[in-house]
Amino acid sequence: MLNWDYADFKKFGSKMFPCYHKVQIKTPAANGQKVITATFELDKLSDKADWESFTTPSSKYEQVGVEEILGKLMQL
């Protein structure tokens, strides 16, 4: 199960953006349930354009889909 909570909305340009994110993954209970949690707290949001918005990863990495990542996390 994947649960993603977000809160603490702050103005970013003309819209509101959540600055607090908590992601929690619970594995199936058959192997003994495990919980993985990640919390992100963002501040100093800006839309400065003086950075490269797209980067190319090293060729030693290969692209994987989110389904594969979540599948591996659920097997922990």
mmCIF file of N, CA and C in Angstrom:
data_model
loop_
_atom_site.group_PDB
_atom_site.id
_atom_site.type_symbol
_atom_site.label_atom_id
_atom_site.label_comp_id
_atom_site.label_asym_id
_atom_site.label_seq_id
_atom_site.Cartn_x
_atom_site.Cartn_y
_atom_site.Cartn_z
ATOM 1 N N MET A 1 0.842 -1.166 0.000
ATOM 2 C CA MET A 1 0.000 0.000 0.000
ATOM 3 C C MET A 1 0.895 1.240 0.000
ATOM 4 N N LEU A 2 0.555 2.204 -0.828
ATOM 5 C CA LEU A 2 1.271 3.470 -0.898
ATOM 6 C C LEU A 2 0.345 4.564 -0.400
ATOM 7 N N ASN A 3 0.827 5.364 0.545
ATOM 8 C CA ASN A 3 0.056 6.486 1.070
ATOM 9 C C ASN A 3 0.930 7.735 0.980
ATOM 10 N N TRP A 4 0.410 8.791 0.378
ATOM 11 C CA TRP A 4 1.169 10.035 0.202
ATOM 12 C C TRP A 4 0.342 11.173 0.779
ATOM 13 N N ASP A 5 0.789 11.699 1.916
ATOM 14 C CA ASP A 5 0.117 12.837 2.548
ATOM 15 C C ASP A 5 0.890 14.107 2.239
ATOM 16 N N TYR A 6 0.190 15.196 2.086
ATOM 17 C CA TYR A 6 0.852 16.475 1.862
ATOM 18 C C TYR A 6 0.064 17.580 2.547
ATOM 19 N N ALA A 7 0.794 18.633 2.958
ATOM 20 C CA ALA A 7 0.179 19.725 3.713
ATOM 21 C C ALA A 7 1.080 20.956 3.623
ATOM 22 N N ASP A 8 0.794 21.944 4.434
ATOM 23 C CA ASP A 8 1.579 23.177 4.538
ATOM 24 C C ASP A 8 1.715 23.859 3.176
ATOM 25 N N PHE A 9 0.577 24.231 2.600
ATOM 26 C CA PHE A 9 0.572 24.876 1.288
ATOM 27 C C PHE A 9 1.079 26.310 1.387
ATOM 28 N N LYS A 10 1.976 26.654 0.454
ATOM 29 C CA LYS A 10 2.505 28.016 0.380
ATOM 30 C C LYS A 10 2.387 28.511 -1.052
ATOM 31 N N LYS A 11 2.255 29.820 -1.173
ATOM 32 C CA LYS A 11 2.105 30.410 -2.494
ATOM 33 C C LYS A 11 3.385 30.221 -3.300
ATOM 34 N N PHE A 12 3.214 29.751 -4.528
ATOM 35 C CA PHE A 12 4.333 29.570 -5.453
ATOM 36 C C PHE A 12 3.857 30.079 -6.808
ATOM 37 N N GLY A 13 4.310 31.265 -7.163
ATOM 38 C CA GLY A 13 3.788 31.907 -8.362
ATOM 39 C C GLY A 13 2.332 32.252 -8.130
ATOM 40 N N SER A 14 1.467 31.839 -9.040
ATOM 41 C CA SER A 14 0.040 32.130 -8.895
ATOM 42 C C SER A 14 -0.728 30.971 -8.263
ATOM 43 N N LYS A 15 -0.019 29.908 -7.850
ATOM 44 C CA LYS A 15 -0.685 28.731 -7.289
ATOM 45 C C LYS A 15 -0.158 28.420 -5.896
ATOM 46 N N MET A 16 -0.837 27.510 -5.224
ATOM 47 C CA MET A 16 -0.406 27.034 -3.912
ATOM 48 C C MET A 16 0.278 25.676 -4.098
ATOM 49 N N PHE A 17 1.369 25.468 -3.350
ATOM 50 C CA PHE A 17 2.157 24.241 -3.485
ATOM 51 C C PHE A 17 2.370 23.630 -2.107
ATOM 52 N N PRO A 18 2.198 22.301 -1.956
ATOM 53 C CA PRO A 18 2.413 21.669 -0.654
ATOM 54 C C PRO A 18 3.905 21.578 -0.329
ATOM 55 N N CYS A 19 4.293 22.067 0.829
ATOM 56 C CA CYS A 19 5.705 22.072 1.225
ATOM 57 C C CYS A 19 6.052 20.926 2.169
ATOM 58 N N TYR A 20 5.061 20.182 2.619
ATOM 59 C CA TYR A 20 5.302 19.021 3.482
ATOM 60 C C TYR A 20 4.747 17.784 2.779
ATOM 61 N N HIS A 21 5.581 16.763 2.630
ATOM 62 C CA HIS A 21 5.176 15.510 2.001
ATOM 63 C C HIS A 21 5.627 14.355 2.880
ATOM 64 N N LYS A 22 4.737 13.405 3.078
ATOM 65 C CA LYS A 22 5.083 12.181 3.810
ATOM 66 C C LYS A 22 4.619 11.001 2.960
ATOM 67 N N VAL A 23 5.578 10.188 2.543
ATOM 68 C CA VAL A 23 5.300 9.023 1.709
ATOM 69 C C VAL A 23 5.509 7.777 2.563
ATOM 70 N N GLN A 24 4.509 6.905 2.577
ATOM 71 C CA GLN A 24 4.606 5.692 3.387
ATOM 72 C C GLN A 24 4.214 4.493 2.532
ATOM 73 N N ILE A 25 5.072 3.473 2.548
ATOM 74 C CA ILE A 25 4.812 2.226 1.829
ATOM 75 C C ILE A 25 4.729 1.113 2.857
ATOM 76 N N LYS A 26 3.631 0.352 2.796
ATOM 77 C CA LYS A 26 3.455 -0.805 3.677
ATOM 78 C C LYS A 26 3.482 -2.054 2.815
ATOM 79 N N THR A 27 4.358 -2.999 3.164
ATOM 80 C CA THR A 27 4.459 -4.245 2.406
ATOM 81 C C THR A 27 3.325 -5.181 2.813
ATOM 82 N N PRO A 28 3.041 -6.184 1.982
ATOM 83 C CA PRO A 28 1.984 -7.139 2.335
ATOM 84 C C PRO A 28 2.296 -7.850 3.654
ATOM 85 N N ALA A 29 1.264 -8.199 4.387
ATOM 86 C CA ALA A 29 1.425 -8.810 5.711
ATOM 87 C C ALA A 29 1.915 -10.255 5.652
ATOM 88 N N ALA A 30 1.856 -10.908 4.487
ATOM 89 C CA ALA A 30 2.247 -12.320 4.386
ATOM 90 C C ALA A 30 3.686 -12.560 4.842
ATOM 91 N N ASN A 31 4.581 -11.644 4.546
ATOM 92 C CA ASN A 31 5.985 -11.784 4.954
ATOM 93 C C ASN A 31 6.269 -11.050 6.260
ATOM 94 N N GLY A 32 5.259 -10.633 6.958
ATOM 95 C CA GLY A 32 5.446 -9.780 8.129
ATOM 96 C C GLY A 32 5.519 -8.347 7.626
ATOM 97 N N GLN A 33 4.522 -7.579 7.921
ATOM 98 C CA GLN A 33 4.423 -6.231 7.355
ATOM 99 C C GLN A 33 5.600 -5.348 7.742
ATOM 100 N N LYS A 34 6.113 -4.629 6.753
ATOM 101 C CA LYS A 34 7.169 -3.653 6.975
ATOM 102 C C LYS A 34 6.673 -2.307 6.485
ATOM 103 N N VAL A 35 7.164 -1.241 7.101
ATOM 104 C CA VAL A 35 6.747 0.109 6.736
ATOM 105 C C VAL A 35 7.984 0.920 6.381
ATOM 106 N N ILE A 36 7.930 1.563 5.219
ATOM 107 C CA ILE A 36 8.993 2.465 4.775
ATOM 108 C C ILE A 36 8.384 3.856 4.720
ATOM 109 N N THR A 37 9.032 4.825 5.359
ATOM 110 C CA THR A 37 8.506 6.187 5.399
ATOM 111 C C THR A 37 9.572 7.178 4.959
ATOM 112 N N ALA A 38 9.172 8.128 4.122
ATOM 113 C CA ALA A 38 10.054 9.234 3.719
ATOM 114 C C ALA A 38 9.289 10.532 3.925
ATOM 115 N N THR A 39 9.935 11.503 4.548
ATOM 116 C CA THR A 39 9.321 12.806 4.793
ATOM 117 C C THR A 39 10.149 13.881 4.105
ATOM 118 N N PHE A 40 9.474 14.773 3.393
ATOM 119 C CA PHE A 40 10.128 15.886 2.711
ATOM 120 C C PHE A 40 9.516 17.186 3.201
ATOM 121 N N GLU A 41 10.347 18.100 3.656
ATOM 122 C CA GLU A 41 9.890 19.426 4.059
ATOM 123 C C GLU A 41 10.627 20.439 3.199
ATOM 124 N N LEU A 42 9.880 21.166 2.386
ATOM 125 C CA LEU A 42 10.459 22.107 1.432
ATOM 126 C C LEU A 42 10.319 23.532 1.945
ATOM 127 N N ASP A 43 11.345 24.337 1.698
ATOM 128 C CA ASP A 43 11.257 25.757 2.027
ATOM 129 C C ASP A 43 12.008 26.549 0.959
ATOM 130 N N LYS A 44 11.879 27.822 0.996
ATOM 131 C CA LYS A 44 12.547 28.721 0.046
ATOM 132 C C LYS A 44 12.258 28.328 -1.399
ATOM 133 N N LEU A 45 10.984 28.115 -1.719
ATOM 134 C CA LEU A 45 10.606 27.791 -3.089
ATOM 135 C C LEU A 45 10.897 28.987 -3.986
ATOM 136 N N SER A 46 11.416 28.713 -5.162
ATOM 137 C CA SER A 46 11.639 29.792 -6.127
ATOM 138 C C SER A 46 11.500 29.235 -7.532
ATOM 139 N N ASP A 47 11.325 30.118 -8.466
ATOM 140 C CA ASP A 47 11.226 29.711 -9.863
ATOM 141 C C ASP A 47 12.335 30.355 -10.693
ATOM 142 N N LYS A 48 13.489 30.506 -10.075
ATOM 143 C CA LYS A 48 14.629 31.079 -10.788
ATOM 144 C C LYS A 48 14.958 30.196 -11.990
ATOM 145 N N ALA A 49 15.251 30.823 -13.091
ATOM 146 C CA ALA A 49 15.518 30.081 -14.321
ATOM 147 C C ALA A 49 17.013 29.934 -14.595
ATOM 148 N N ASP A 50 17.865 30.164 -13.608
ATOM 149 C CA ASP A 50 19.304 30.121 -13.853
ATOM 150 C C ASP A 50 19.918 28.747 -13.562
ATOM 151 N N TRP A 51 19.150 27.674 -13.697
ATOM 152 C CA TRP A 51 19.673 26.325 -13.521
ATOM 153 C C TRP A 51 19.142 25.443 -14.643
ATOM 154 N N GLU A 52 19.871 24.401 -14.922
ATOM 155 C CA GLU A 52 19.503 23.480 -15.997
ATOM 156 C C GLU A 52 18.318 22.634 -15.537
ATOM 157 N N SER A 53 17.203 22.719 -16.241
ATOM 158 C CA SER A 53 15.994 22.010 -15.816
ATOM 159 C C SER A 53 15.990 20.542 -16.238
ATOM 160 N N PHE A 54 16.855 20.162 -17.147
ATOM 161 C CA PHE A 54 16.936 18.766 -17.567
ATOM 162 C C PHE A 54 18.396 18.344 -17.544
ATOM 163 N N THR A 55 18.660 17.232 -16.934
ATOM 164 C CA THR A 55 20.025 16.704 -16.910
ATOM 165 C C THR A 55 20.023 15.295 -17.491
ATOM 166 N N THR A 56 21.147 14.882 -18.000
ATOM 167 C CA THR A 56 21.289 13.540 -18.552
ATOM 168 C C THR A 56 22.099 12.702 -17.576
ATOM 169 N N PRO A 57 21.504 11.625 -17.059
ATOM 170 C CA PRO A 57 22.243 10.769 -16.125
ATOM 171 C C PRO A 57 23.374 10.029 -16.836
ATOM 172 N N SER A 58 24.314 9.575 -16.064
ATOM 173 C CA SER A 58 25.434 8.790 -16.573
ATOM 174 C C SER A 58 24.909 7.538 -17.281
ATOM 175 N N SER A 59 25.649 7.066 -18.273
ATOM 176 C CA SER A 59 25.234 5.874 -19.027
ATOM 177 C C SER A 59 25.255 4.601 -18.177
ATOM 178 N N LYS A 60 25.847 4.650 -16.991
ATOM 179 C CA LYS A 60 25.850 3.454 -16.135
ATOM 180 C C LYS A 60 24.483 3.203 -15.500
ATOM 181 N N TYR A 61 23.564 4.166 -15.622
ATOM 182 C CA TYR A 61 22.211 4.009 -15.091
ATOM 183 C C TYR A 61 21.260 3.636 -16.210
ATOM 184 N N GLU A 62 20.236 2.852 -15.875
ATOM 185 C CA GLU A 62 19.210 2.534 -16.858
ATOM 186 C C GLU A 62 17.851 2.962 -16.315
ATOM 187 N N GLN A 63 16.974 3.335 -17.220
ATOM 188 C CA GLN A 63 15.653 3.802 -16.821
ATOM 189 C C GLN A 63 14.799 2.625 -16.360
ATOM 190 N N VAL A 64 14.096 2.812 -15.253
ATOM 191 C CA VAL A 64 13.151 1.811 -14.757
ATOM 192 C C VAL A 64 11.829 2.507 -14.472
ATOM 193 N N GLY A 65 10.763 1.764 -14.584
ATOM 194 C CA GLY A 65 9.438 2.314 -14.343
ATOM 195 C C GLY A 65 9.093 2.327 -12.862
ATOM 196 N N VAL A 66 8.140 3.161 -12.517
ATOM 197 C CA VAL A 66 7.725 3.274 -11.121
ATOM 198 C C VAL A 66 7.149 1.951 -10.617
ATOM 199 N N GLU A 67 6.517 1.189 -11.513
ATOM 200 C CA GLU A 67 5.952 -0.101 -11.111
ATOM 201 C C GLU A 67 7.047 -1.047 -10.621
ATOM 202 N N GLU A 68 8.192 -1.035 -11.309
ATOM 203 C CA GLU A 68 9.302 -1.901 -10.903
ATOM 204 C C GLU A 68 9.869 -1.474 -9.552
ATOM 205 N N ILE A 69 10.003 -0.180 -9.354
ATOM 206 C CA ILE A 69 10.530 0.332 -8.081
ATOM 207 C C ILE A 69 9.593 -0.033 -6.940
ATOM 208 N N LEU A 70 8.299 0.233 -7.113
ATOM 209 C CA LEU A 70 7.337 -0.094 -6.057
ATOM 210 C C LEU A 70 7.293 -1.599 -5.813
ATOM 211 N N GLY A 71 7.389 -2.394 -6.874
ATOM 212 C CA GLY A 71 7.394 -3.846 -6.723
ATOM 213 C C GLY A 71 8.560 -4.321 -5.870
ATOM 214 N N LYS A 72 9.736 -3.752 -6.105
ATOM 215 C CA LYS A 72 10.911 -4.138 -5.312
ATOM 216 C C LYS A 72 10.766 -3.695 -3.860
ATOM 217 N N LEU A 73 10.208 -2.512 -3.645
ATOM 218 C CA LEU A 73 10.001 -2.050 -2.269
ATOM 219 C C LEU A 73 9.009 -2.945 -1.535
ATOM 220 N N MET A 74 7.983 -3.412 -2.239
ATOM 221 C CA MET A 74 6.980 -4.267 -1.609
ATOM 222 C C MET A 74 7.546 -5.638 -1.251
ATOM 223 N N GLN A 75 8.658 -6.039 -1.879
ATOM 224 C CA GLN A 75 9.271 -7.335 -1.595
ATOM 225 C C GLN A 75 10.229 -7.288 -0.411
ATOM 226 N N LEU A 76 10.507 -6.127 0.124
ATOM 227 C CA LEU A 76 11.448 -6.018 1.251
ATOM 228 C C LEU A 76 10.965 -6.799 2.457
#
